[in-house]
Amino acid sequence: MNDKNKRNRPPKQLRGKKLDERIEIVIKELAEKSEAEGRKYVFNASQVARSVPTTRRTIDRRSSLVDEILDELNSRRRMVTGSATIEQLRDQLARLKAQISERDLQINALRSHHIDIYERFHDHSLQAELLISPILEQEANEAGYCFFCGSESDSFVRKSNVVPFNHKHKD
């Protein structure tokens, strides 16, 4: 019966130095996660309280510890005024402009590579005539007329109506 009661009991609350250490660990983990996502960490007491686990009131009582940790991380608390939204939007705008400039640099680099690739294809490719002529001749014969000039297939070149041009005259 003792084991059953132990399983149903909530975990023992952290107190004193252990609580302070846990708060510091959670704040640093959240800051690392924000930096990994490319955002600057902004302290949120509710989020930290859920992760510790403890209450916001306990976090508020430890404000000096939180301030020290935030100073160490070069972070700040979440603001609750209307100017917080404006500041957040300005930060977001600056971050998005930086992402756009990075993307533009990457696109320009890719464009120059793209141009180089096509120049190499053009310089080292076969004459298009070698690839296209047999296909066009076959399709023109099947259609019965030339796609370019519209003449009938009867007037297409045949061995009987081709006159060879030789430099030597046969008399």
N, CA, C and O atoms as a DFTB+ gen file, in Angstrom:
684 C
 N C O
     1  1       0.818      -1.196       0.000
     2  2       0.000       0.000       0.000
     3  2       0.864       1.263       0.000
     4  3       0.481       2.289      -0.562
     5  1       2.018       1.173       0.630
     6  2       2.922       2.312       0.664
     7  2       3.406       2.677      -0.730
     8  3       3.513       3.859      -1.058
     9  1       3.703       1.668      -1.563
    10  2       4.165       1.921      -2.928
    11  2       3.100       2.640      -3.745
    12  3       3.409       3.527      -4.541
    13  1       1.852       2.254      -3.544
    14  2       0.763       2.867      -4.293
    15  2       0.628       4.345      -3.928
    16  3       0.408       5.178      -4.808
    17  1       0.753       4.674      -2.665
    18  2       0.659       6.069      -2.235
    19  2       1.820       6.890      -2.785
    20  3       1.641       8.059      -3.127
    21  1       3.000       6.296      -2.874
    22  2       4.166       7.007      -3.390
    23  2       3.999       7.333      -4.872
    24  3       4.439       8.382      -5.341
    25  1       3.358       6.423      -5.602
    26  2       3.166       6.642      -7.033
    27  2       2.173       7.763      -7.305
    28  3       2.323       8.490      -8.287
    29  1       1.173       7.917      -6.466
    30  2       0.135       8.917      -6.685
    31  2       0.526      10.297      -6.174
    32  3      -0.121      11.285      -6.522
    33  1       1.548      10.384      -5.376
    34  2       1.984      11.659      -4.816
    35  2       2.685      12.498      -5.876
    36  3       3.414      11.961      -6.710
    37  1       2.471      13.808      -5.850
    38  2       3.219      14.659      -6.782
    39  2       4.694      14.659      -6.412
    40  3       5.042      14.364      -5.268
    41  1       5.569      14.984      -7.362
    42  2       6.999      14.980      -7.049
    43  2       7.314      16.008      -5.960
    44  3       6.634      17.023      -5.810
    45  1       8.358      15.706      -5.221
    46  2       8.761      16.582      -4.127
    47  2       9.191      17.928      -4.702
    48  3       9.938      17.986      -5.679
    49  1       8.718      18.997      -4.092
    50  2       9.042      20.338      -4.573
    51  2      10.488      20.680      -4.284
    52  3      11.033      20.352      -3.230
    53  1      11.089      21.347      -5.247
    54  2      12.458      21.815      -5.055
    55  2      12.431      23.049      -4.169
    56  3      11.514      23.867      -4.239
    57  1      13.451      23.165      -3.337
    58  2      13.539      24.320      -2.444
    59  2      14.982      24.782      -2.359
    60  3      15.909      24.017      -2.625
    61  1      15.162      26.036      -1.988
    62  2      16.484      26.572      -1.706
    63  2      17.416      26.551      -2.901
    64  3      17.063      26.961      -4.006
    65  1      18.628      26.057      -2.641
    66  2      19.686      26.068      -3.658
    67  2      19.334      25.178      -4.855
    68  3      19.651      25.517      -5.995
    69  1      18.679      24.040      -4.598
    70  2      18.297      23.150      -5.700
    71  2      17.306      23.844      -6.635
    72  3      17.386      23.693      -7.854
    73  1      16.376      24.602      -6.061
    74  2      15.411      25.344      -6.871
    75  2      16.126      26.419      -7.695
    76  3      15.839      26.593      -8.879
    77  1      17.052      27.134      -7.064
    78  2      17.815      28.163      -7.785
    79  2      18.595      27.556      -8.946
    80  3      18.624      28.119     -10.040
    81  1      19.228      26.411      -8.708
    82  2      19.996      25.744      -9.760
    83  2      19.087      25.307     -10.903
    84  3      19.434      25.448     -12.076
    85  1      17.915      24.772     -10.548
    86  2      16.971      24.315     -11.573
    87  2      16.460      25.499     -12.399
    88  3      16.335      25.391     -13.619
    89  1      16.168      26.615     -11.753
    90  2      15.713      27.808     -12.474
    91  2      16.788      28.263     -13.456
    92  3      16.487      28.585     -14.606
    93  1      18.029      28.289     -13.006
    94  2      19.133      28.706     -13.873
    95  2      19.279      27.769     -15.066
    96  3      19.459      28.219     -16.197
    97  1      19.202      26.468     -14.812
    98  2      19.328      25.481     -15.893
    99  2      18.220      25.669     -16.925
   100  3      18.479      25.664     -18.129
   101  1      16.974      25.837     -16.447
   102  2      15.835      25.976     -17.363
   103  2      15.969      27.240     -18.206
   104  3      15.738      27.207     -19.414
   105  1      16.341      28.352     -17.577
   106  2      16.480      29.604     -18.330
   107  2      17.570      29.469     -19.393
   108  3      17.391      29.917     -20.526
   109  1      18.686      28.860     -19.036
   110  2      19.778      28.696     -20.007
   111  2      19.379      27.762     -21.149
   112  3      19.743      27.997     -22.301
   113  1      18.622      26.693     -20.828
   114  2      18.152      25.784     -21.880
   115  2      17.203      26.506     -22.837
   116  3      17.298      26.345     -24.054
   117  1      16.288      27.304     -22.278
   118  2      15.353      28.046     -23.128
   119  2      16.094      29.068     -23.996
   120  3      15.733      29.284     -25.153
   121  1      17.126      29.690     -23.433
   122  2      17.924      30.657     -24.206
   123  2      18.658      29.959     -25.345
   124  3      18.711      30.483     -26.458
   125  1      19.227      28.780     -25.080
   126  2      19.923      28.024     -26.126
   127  2      18.957      27.620     -27.233
   128  3      19.286      27.679     -28.418
   129  1      17.756      27.206     -26.823
   130  2      16.750      26.800     -27.804
   131  2      16.350      27.985     -28.693
   132  3      16.202      27.834     -29.906
   133  1      16.178      29.157     -28.084
   134  2      15.824      30.354     -28.858
   135  2      16.931      30.725     -29.829
   136  3      16.660      31.062     -30.982
   137  1      18.172      30.667     -29.374
   138  2      19.298      31.001     -30.247
   139  2      19.417      30.004     -31.392
   140  3      19.762      30.377     -32.513
   141  1      19.130      28.725     -31.106
   142  2      19.184      27.709     -32.163
   143  2      18.128      27.981     -33.233
   144  3      18.324      27.657     -34.404
   145  1      17.006      28.579     -32.822
   146  2      15.938      28.925     -33.761
   147  2      16.174      30.282     -34.416
   148  3      15.381      30.722     -35.249
   149  1      17.268      30.943     -34.037
   150  2      17.603      32.222     -34.648
   151  2      16.911      33.410     -34.012
   152  3      16.828      34.477     -34.621
   153  1      16.414      33.243     -32.794
   154  2      15.745      34.343     -32.096
   155  2      16.535      34.704     -30.848
   156  3      17.269      33.880     -30.302
   157  1      16.378      35.934     -30.408
   158  2      16.989      36.362     -29.157
   159  2      16.060      35.936     -28.024
   160  3      14.841      36.078     -28.130
   161  1      16.629      35.419     -26.950
   162  2      15.818      34.918     -25.845
   163  2      15.199      36.068     -25.060
   164  3      15.874      37.034     -24.704
   165  1      13.895      35.943     -24.798
   166  2      13.171      36.885     -23.953
   167  2      12.555      36.079     -22.824
   168  3      11.806      35.132     -23.063
   169  1      12.873      36.458     -21.591
   170  2      12.419      35.729     -20.407
   171  2      10.906      35.798     -20.287
   172  3      10.310      36.868     -20.411
   173  1      10.287      34.641     -20.044
   174  2       8.854      34.532     -19.820
   175  2       8.674      33.708     -18.551
   176  3       8.967      32.513     -18.540
   177  1       8.192      34.341     -17.478
   178  2       8.088      33.684     -16.174
   179  2       7.169      32.466     -16.219
   180  3       7.459      31.455     -15.580
   181  1       6.080      32.545     -16.956
   182  2       5.146      31.410     -17.028
   183  2       5.811      30.198     -17.670
   184  3       5.640      29.070     -17.206
   185  1       6.554      30.430     -18.719
   186  2       7.241      29.338     -19.414
   187  2       8.282      28.697     -18.502
   188  3       8.390      27.472     -18.448
   189  1       9.042      29.511     -17.791
   190  2      10.059      28.987     -16.877
   191  2       9.391      28.226     -15.739
   192  3       9.861      27.155     -15.356
   193  1       8.296      28.765     -15.189
   194  2       7.598      28.110     -14.075
   195  2       7.081      26.734     -14.486
   196  3       7.150      25.788     -13.700
   197  1       6.567      26.613     -15.700
   198  2       6.087      25.302     -16.173
   199  2       7.235      24.316     -16.312
   200  3       7.078      23.133     -16.010
   201  1       8.380      24.789     -16.764
   202  2       9.514      23.901     -17.012
   203  2      10.247      23.492     -15.751
   204  3      10.874      22.433     -15.732
   205  1      10.193      24.300     -14.684
   206  2      10.994      24.004     -13.481
   207  2      10.525      22.742     -12.758
   208  3      11.445      21.964     -12.503
   209  1       9.397      22.388     -12.397
   210  2       8.102      23.027     -12.250
   211  2       7.978      23.741     -10.901
   212  3       8.401      23.235      -9.861
   213  1       7.394      24.908     -10.959
   214  2       7.099      25.704      -9.768
   215  2       6.045      26.727     -10.156
   216  3       5.457      26.641     -11.234
   217  1       5.805      27.690      -9.283
   218  2       4.793      28.701      -9.577
   219  2       5.457      29.984     -10.057
   220  3       6.649      30.201      -9.837
   221  1       4.672      30.828     -10.714
   222  2       5.188      32.131     -11.142
   223  2       5.540      32.973      -9.929
   224  3       6.492      33.753      -9.947
   225  1       4.774      32.807      -8.904
   226  2       5.029      33.569      -7.676
   227  2       6.422      33.253      -7.126
   228  3       7.143      34.149      -6.687
   229  1       6.790      31.972      -7.154
   230  2       8.126      31.573      -6.693
   231  2       9.196      32.181      -7.594
   232  3      10.226      32.649      -7.109
   233  1       8.953      32.174      -8.905
   234  2       9.904      32.774      -9.844
   235  2      10.034      34.272      -9.561
   236  3      11.138      34.817      -9.580
   237  1       8.902      34.936      -9.299
   238  2       8.926      36.372      -8.999
   239  2       9.715      36.665      -7.725
   240  3      10.390      37.691      -7.639
   241  1       9.638      35.783      -6.747
   242  2      10.400      35.968      -5.505
   243  2      11.897      35.826      -5.741
   244  3      12.700      36.357      -4.974
   245  1      12.265      35.136      -6.766
   246  2      13.677      34.928      -7.087
   247  2      14.120      35.884      -8.206
   248  3      14.980      35.534      -9.014
   249  1      13.545      37.062      -8.253
   250  2      13.822      38.002      -9.347
   251  2      15.285      38.428      -9.404
   252  3      15.803      38.689     -10.490
   253  1      15.960      38.503      -8.265
   254  2      17.381      38.883      -8.297
   255  2      18.204      37.809      -9.007
   256  3      19.107      38.130      -9.780
   257  1      17.898      36.537      -8.748
   258  2      18.581      35.438      -9.430
   259  2      18.296      35.494     -10.933
   260  3      19.200      35.351     -11.756
   261  1      17.028      35.703     -11.269
   262  2      16.632      35.767     -12.680
   263  2      17.347      36.924     -13.373
   264  3      17.836      36.768     -14.492
   265  1      17.411      38.084     -12.715
   266  2      18.102      39.239     -13.307
   267  2      19.578      38.949     -13.555
   268  3      20.123      39.342     -14.586
   269  1      20.224      38.268     -12.620
   270  2      21.640      37.907     -12.790
   271  2      21.827      37.002     -14.006
   272  3      22.729      37.206     -14.818
   273  1      20.957      36.003     -14.113
   274  2      21.055      35.053     -15.229
   275  2      20.812      35.771     -16.556
   276  3      21.518      35.536     -17.536
   277  1      19.804      36.648     -16.578
   278  2      19.494      37.376     -17.811
   279  2      20.626      38.323     -18.198
   280  3      20.921      38.485     -19.382
   281  1      21.260      38.950     -17.207
   282  2      22.424      39.801     -17.498
   283  2      23.560      38.976     -18.089
   284  3      24.230      39.397     -19.031
   285  1      23.761      37.793     -17.517
   286  2      24.818      36.898     -18.002
   287  2      24.557      36.480     -19.448
   288  3      25.485      36.366     -20.250
   289  1      23.282      36.254     -19.770
   290  2      22.899      35.816     -21.120
   291  2      22.684      36.989     -22.079
   292  3      22.444      36.788     -23.270
   293  1      22.771      38.212     -21.553
   294  2      22.511      39.412     -22.340
   295  2      21.099      39.362     -22.923
   296  3      20.887      39.661     -24.098
   297  1      20.138      38.980     -22.078
   298  2      18.734      38.882     -22.470
   299  2      17.912      39.838     -21.621
   300  3      18.444      40.528     -20.751
   301  1      16.619      39.872     -21.880
   302  2      15.737      40.759     -21.117
   303  2      14.430      40.049     -20.805
   304  3      14.141      38.967     -21.316
   305  1      13.658      40.694     -19.952
   306  2      12.338      40.166     -19.601
   307  2      11.331      40.542     -20.677
   308  3      11.532      41.482     -21.447
   309  1      10.250      39.785     -20.707
   310  2       9.163      40.096     -21.625
   311  2       8.446      41.347     -21.132
   312  3       8.143      41.471     -19.945
   313  1       8.178      42.273     -22.051
   314  2       7.474      43.494     -21.671
   315  2       5.977      43.280     -21.825
   316  3       5.533      42.506     -22.674
   317  1       5.209      43.968     -21.004
   318  2       3.761      43.809     -21.051
   319  2       3.061      45.090     -21.493
   320  3       1.839      45.189     -21.388
   321  1       3.803      46.055     -21.977
   322  2       3.199      47.306     -22.428
   323  2       2.964      47.250     -23.932
   324  3       3.393      46.310     -24.602
   325  1       2.288      48.251     -24.449
   326  2       2.028      48.321     -25.885
   327  2       3.298      48.509     -26.689
   328  3       3.372      48.105     -27.850
   329  1       4.297      49.121     -26.074
   330  2       5.551      49.325     -26.801
   331  2       6.288      48.010     -27.021
   332  3       7.165      47.917     -27.879
   333  1       5.926      46.992     -26.239
   334  2       6.561      45.681     -26.416
   335  2       6.248      45.123     -27.795
   336  3       7.118      44.551     -28.452
   337  1       5.014      45.289     -28.229
   338  2       4.624      44.797     -29.546
   339  2       5.392      45.537     -30.638
   340  3       5.861      44.929     -31.600
   341  1       5.513      46.835     -30.482
   342  2       6.245      47.627     -31.472
   343  2       7.703      47.185     -31.522
   344  3       8.271      47.013     -32.600
   345  1       8.301      47.005     -30.350
   346  2       9.702      46.576     -30.306
   347  2       9.866      45.187     -30.906
   348  3      10.820      44.919     -31.635
   349  1       8.918      44.307     -30.587
   350  2       8.980      42.954     -31.138
   351  2       8.877      42.995     -32.658
   352  3       9.605      42.285     -33.352
   353  1       7.981      43.819     -33.173
   354  2       7.827      43.921     -34.624
   355  2       9.069      44.521     -35.276
   356  3       9.445      44.122     -36.378
   357  1       9.707      45.479     -34.601
   358  2      10.949      46.044     -35.138
   359  2      12.049      44.986     -35.167
   360  3      12.798      44.883     -36.138
   361  1      12.137      44.198     -34.087
   362  2      13.130      43.120     -34.056
   363  2      12.868      42.114     -35.170
   364  3      13.784      41.666     -35.860
   365  1      11.589      41.772     -35.326
   366  2      11.224      40.813     -36.366
   367  2      11.545      41.380     -37.752
   368  3      12.033      40.656     -38.620
   369  1      11.275      42.662     -37.960
   370  2      11.576      43.306     -39.235
   371  2      13.074      43.269     -39.523
   372  3      13.493      42.965     -40.640
   373  1      13.874      43.582     -38.508
   374  2      15.335      43.555     -38.693
   375  2      15.811      42.144     -39.014
   376  3      16.664      41.953     -39.880
   377  1      15.252      41.147     -38.308
   378  2      15.640      39.754     -38.547
   379  2      15.248      39.316     -39.959
   380  3      16.021      38.648     -40.646
   381  1      14.046      39.696     -40.385
   382  2      13.589      39.317     -41.724
   383  2      14.397      40.021     -42.814
   384  3      14.684      39.426     -43.853
   385  1      14.765      41.289     -42.581
   386  2      15.607      41.991     -43.556
   387  2      16.966      41.315     -43.680
   388  3      17.513      41.200     -44.777
   389  1      17.509      40.868     -42.548
   390  2      18.796      40.161     -42.582
   391  2      18.656      38.853     -43.357
   392  3      19.533      38.500     -44.147
   393  1      17.552      38.132     -43.132
   394  2      17.326      36.881     -43.858
   395  2      17.173      37.143     -45.356
   396  3      17.680      36.380     -46.178
   397  1      16.476      38.222     -45.709
   398  2      16.291      38.557     -47.119
   399  2      17.624      38.895     -47.770
   400  3      17.891      38.465     -48.892
   401  1      18.467      39.663     -47.077
   402  2      19.761      40.013     -47.672
   403  2      20.638      38.773     -47.834
   404  3      21.361      38.654     -48.823
   405  1      20.581      37.845     -46.867
   406  2      21.321      36.580     -47.009
   407  2      20.806      35.798     -48.208
   408  3      21.583      35.257     -48.994
   409  1      19.489      35.748     -48.335
   410  2      18.877      35.016     -49.441
   411  2      19.238      35.648     -50.775
   412  3      19.520      34.940     -51.742
   413  1      19.233      36.985     -50.835
   414  2      19.593      37.674     -52.078
   415  2      21.036      37.387     -52.474
   416  3      21.331      37.180     -53.651
   417  1      21.934      37.374     -51.494
   418  2      23.329      37.038     -51.788
   419  2      23.435      35.624     -52.345
   420  3      24.171      35.372     -53.298
   421  1      22.690      34.711     -51.739
   422  2      22.716      33.318     -52.191
   423  2      22.132      33.201     -53.601
   424  3      22.674      32.481     -54.439
   425  1      21.039      33.902     -53.860
   426  2      20.418      33.857     -55.185
   427  2      21.365      34.411     -56.242
   428  3      21.494      33.835     -57.322
   429  1      22.027      35.526     -55.939
   430  2      22.972      36.105     -56.902
   431  2      24.135      35.162     -57.180
   432  3      24.590      35.043     -58.318
   433  1      24.613      34.491     -56.135
   434  2      25.690      33.517     -56.337
   435  2      25.201      32.364     -57.213
   436  3      25.920      31.907     -58.102
   437  1      23.986      31.898     -56.962
   438  2      23.430      30.811     -57.768
   439  2      23.203      31.255     -59.214
   440  3      23.399      30.472     -60.143
   441  1      22.794      32.500     -59.401
   442  2      22.593      33.003     -60.767
   443  2      23.894      32.977     -61.553
   444  3      23.912      32.556     -62.710
   445  1      24.977      33.419     -60.937
   446  2      26.251      33.421     -61.665
   447  2      26.686      31.994     -61.990
   448  3      27.227      31.740     -63.066
   449  1      26.450      31.058     -61.060
   450  2      26.768      29.653     -61.349
   451  2      25.873      29.127     -62.471
   452  3      26.327      28.385     -63.342
   453  1      24.613      29.513     -62.442
   454  2      23.648      29.094     -63.450
   455  2      24.086      29.577     -64.837
   456  3      24.067      28.814     -65.803
   457  1      24.473      30.824     -64.920
   458  2      24.940      31.386     -66.195
   459  2      26.187      30.648     -66.670
   460  3      26.309      30.324     -67.851
   461  1      27.098      30.389     -65.760
   462  2      28.328      29.673     -66.111
   463  2      28.017      28.282     -66.648
   464  3      28.617      27.842     -67.629
   465  1      27.085      27.594     -66.011
   466  2      26.708      26.245     -66.458
   467  2      26.145      26.299     -67.876
   468  3      26.535      25.499     -68.727
   469  1      25.224      27.243     -68.138
   470  2      24.635      27.330     -69.468
   471  2      25.652      27.757     -70.516
   472  3      25.578      27.307     -71.660
   473  1      26.596      28.612     -70.153
   474  2      27.648      28.970     -71.106
   475  2      28.488      27.750     -71.460
   476  3      28.862      27.564     -72.618
   477  1      28.780      26.926     -70.471
   478  2      29.552      25.707     -70.742
   479  2      28.754      24.740     -71.617
   480  3      29.307      24.140     -72.539
   481  1      27.454      24.585     -71.332
   482  2      26.616      23.743     -72.184
   483  2      26.647      24.254     -73.621
   484  3      26.810      23.475     -74.560
   485  1      26.491      25.542     -73.785
   486  2      26.459      26.130     -75.123
   487  2      27.793      25.951     -75.839
   488  3      27.829      25.604     -77.020
   489  1      28.881      26.187     -75.126
   490  2      30.205      26.084     -75.744
   491  2      30.577      24.654     -76.124
   492  3      31.305      24.450     -77.095
   493  1      30.101      23.676     -75.389
   494  2      30.542      22.293     -75.594
   495  2      29.432      21.369     -76.095
   496  3      29.569      20.148     -76.021
   497  1      28.353      21.926     -76.595
   498  2      27.251      21.070     -77.029
   499  2      27.345      20.765     -78.520
   500  3      28.116      21.383     -79.254
   501  1      26.543      19.802     -78.943
   502  2      26.453      19.436     -80.355
   503  2      25.668      20.497     -81.102
   504  3      24.951      21.302     -80.508
   505  1      25.821      20.479     -82.408
   506  2      24.983      21.344     -83.220
   507  2      23.554      20.828     -83.099
   508  3      23.322      19.625     -83.213
   509  1      22.619      21.697     -82.876
   510  2      21.224      21.299     -82.705
   511  2      20.687      20.630     -83.966
   512  3      19.796      19.784     -83.890
   513  1      21.222      21.005     -85.115
   514  2      20.787      20.435     -86.385
   515  2      20.952      18.918     -86.392
   516  3      20.101      18.201     -86.921
   517  1      22.042      18.430     -85.808
   518  2      22.288      16.988     -85.787
   519  2      21.209      16.239     -85.010
   520  3      20.896      15.090     -85.320
   521  1      20.655      16.883     -84.022
   522  2      19.624      16.235     -83.215
   523  2      18.230      16.418     -83.804
   524  3      17.408      15.504     -83.756
   525  1      17.969      17.578     -84.351
   526  2      16.612      17.923     -84.759
   527  2      16.287      17.505     -86.194
   528  3      15.156      17.103     -86.467
   529  1      17.241      17.588     -87.110
   530  2      16.973      17.309     -88.533
   531  2      16.331      15.948     -88.778
   532  3      15.324      15.889     -89.483
   533  1      16.858      14.850     -88.233
   534  2      16.213      13.557     -88.508
   535  2      14.770      13.495     -88.016
   536  3      13.917      12.881     -88.658
   537  1      14.507      14.111     -86.913
   538  2      13.142      14.095     -86.370
   539  2      12.218      14.904     -87.273
   540  3      11.117      14.456     -87.594
   541  1      12.659      16.093     -87.684
   542  2      11.833      16.934     -88.552
   543  2      11.597      16.282     -89.908
   544  3      10.491      16.358     -90.442
   545  1      12.617      15.642     -90.472
   546  2      12.449      14.967     -91.764
   547  2      11.415      13.859     -91.659
   548  3      10.562      13.712     -92.534
   549  1      11.491      13.083     -90.591
   550  2      10.541      11.989     -90.418
   551  2       9.123      12.535     -90.248
   552  3       8.189      12.023     -90.865
   553  1       8.955      13.560     -89.425
   554  2       7.626      14.124     -89.205
   555  2       7.082      14.787     -90.475
   556  3       5.888      14.700     -90.761
   557  1       7.955      15.446     -91.229
   558  2       7.514      16.073     -92.484
   559  2       7.076      15.010     -93.483
   560  3       6.081      15.198     -94.183
   561  1       7.802      13.896     -93.563
   562  2       7.410      12.802     -94.464
   563  2       6.075      12.213     -94.038
   564  3       5.232      11.913     -94.883
   565  1       5.878      12.046     -92.744
   566  2       4.611      11.490     -92.262
   567  2       3.459      12.460     -92.498
   568  3       2.349      12.035     -92.818
   569  1       3.713      13.767     -92.342
   570  2       2.666      14.770     -92.536
   571  2       2.386      15.012     -94.018
   572  3       1.276      15.403     -94.381
   573  1       3.372      14.784     -94.870
   574  2       3.178      14.976     -96.304
   575  2       3.523      16.375     -96.776
   576  3       3.330      16.673     -97.955
   577  1       4.014      17.228     -95.931
   578  2       4.425      18.573     -96.342
   579  2       5.508      19.089     -95.401
   580  3       5.691      18.578     -94.296
   581  1       6.220      20.109     -95.864
   582  2       7.296      20.713     -95.075
   583  2       6.680      21.690     -94.075
   584  3       5.840      22.514     -94.438
   585  1       7.095      21.594     -92.839
   586  2       6.568      22.478     -91.800
   587  2       7.022      23.923     -91.982
   588  3       6.345      24.847     -91.532
   589  1       8.159      24.121     -92.635
   590  2       8.725      25.464     -92.760
   591  2       8.202      26.211     -93.985
   592  3       7.779      27.363     -93.889
   593  1       8.238      25.532     -95.151
   594  2       7.838      26.241     -96.370
   595  2       6.453      25.838     -96.861
   596  3       5.872      26.527     -97.700
   597  1       5.921      24.744     -96.357
   598  2       4.586      24.313     -96.739
   599  2       4.513      23.540     -98.036
   600  3       3.413      23.199     -98.470
   601  1       5.652      23.240     -98.689
   602  2       5.633      22.521     -99.962
   603  2       5.221      21.070     -99.736
   604  3       5.379      20.518     -98.647
   605  1       4.686      20.469    -100.803
   606  2       4.218      19.090    -100.739
   607  2       5.397      18.137    -100.634
   608  3       6.520      18.480    -101.003
   609  1       5.140      16.962    -100.137
   610  2       6.217      15.987     -99.968
   611  2       6.719      15.455    -101.305
   612  3       7.814      14.896    -101.370
   613  1       5.937      15.618    -102.377
   614  2       6.389      15.160    -103.693
   615  2       7.615      15.937    -104.156
   616  3       8.456      15.405    -104.881
   617  1       7.713      17.191    -103.739
   618  2       8.842      18.002    -104.198
   619  2      10.058      17.873    -103.286
   620  3      11.055      18.567    -103.482
   621  1       9.982      16.992    -102.293
   622  2      11.153      16.783    -101.432
   623  2      12.284      16.193    -102.256
   624  3      12.066      15.594    -103.309
   625  1      13.456      16.370    -101.769
   626  2      14.648      15.923    -102.485
   627  2      14.629      14.404    -102.624
   628  3      14.456      13.663    -101.657
   629  1      14.818      13.969    -103.897
   630  2      14.957      12.544    -104.172
   631  2      16.238      12.361    -104.951
   632  3      16.772      13.311    -105.525
   633  1      16.722      11.152    -104.967
   634  2      17.974      10.895    -105.688
   635  2      17.806      11.222    -107.172
   636  3      18.761      11.622    -107.838
   637  1      16.614      11.054    -107.672
   638  2      16.422      11.260    -109.103
   639  2      16.457      12.744    -109.485
   640  3      16.817      13.069    -110.617
   641  1      16.103      13.625    -108.597
   642  2      16.093      15.031    -108.976
   643  2      17.219      15.831    -108.324
   644  3      17.168      17.061    -108.313
   645  1      18.223      15.162    -107.785
   646  2      19.372      15.839    -107.195
   647  2      20.491      15.828    -108.207
   648  3      20.866      14.779    -108.730
   649  1      21.013      16.985    -108.473
   650  2      22.113      17.113    -109.421
   651  2      23.390      17.276    -108.618
   652  3      23.503      18.218    -107.834
   653  1      24.362      16.375    -108.796
   654  2      25.612      16.522    -108.051
   655  2      26.469      17.623    -108.646
   656  3      26.533      17.774    -109.866
   657  1      27.103      18.362    -107.824
   658  2      28.026      19.406    -108.269
   659  2      29.427      18.924    -108.020
   660  3      29.863      18.810    -106.875
   661  1      30.127      18.645    -109.082
   662  2      31.519      18.221    -108.989
   663  2      32.384      19.282    -109.629
   664  3      31.941      20.008    -110.519
   665  1      33.568      19.365    -109.190
   666  2      34.497      20.325    -109.779
   667  2      34.964      19.858    -111.164
   668  3      35.351      20.672    -112.002
   669  1      34.926      18.576    -111.387
   670  2      35.354      18.044    -112.677
   671  2      34.141      17.912    -113.582
   672  3      33.089      17.428    -113.167
   673  1      34.300      18.346    -114.812
   674  2      33.220      18.199    -115.783
   675  2      33.444      16.934    -116.588
   676  3      34.553      16.671    -117.053
   677  1      32.411      16.168    -116.747
   678  2      32.504      14.963    -117.569
   679  2      31.979      15.301    -118.960
   680  3      30.838      15.742    -119.097
   681  1      32.763      15.109    -119.953
   682  2      32.354      15.395    -121.337
   683  2      32.121      14.156    -122.098
   684  3      31.771      14.211    -123.277
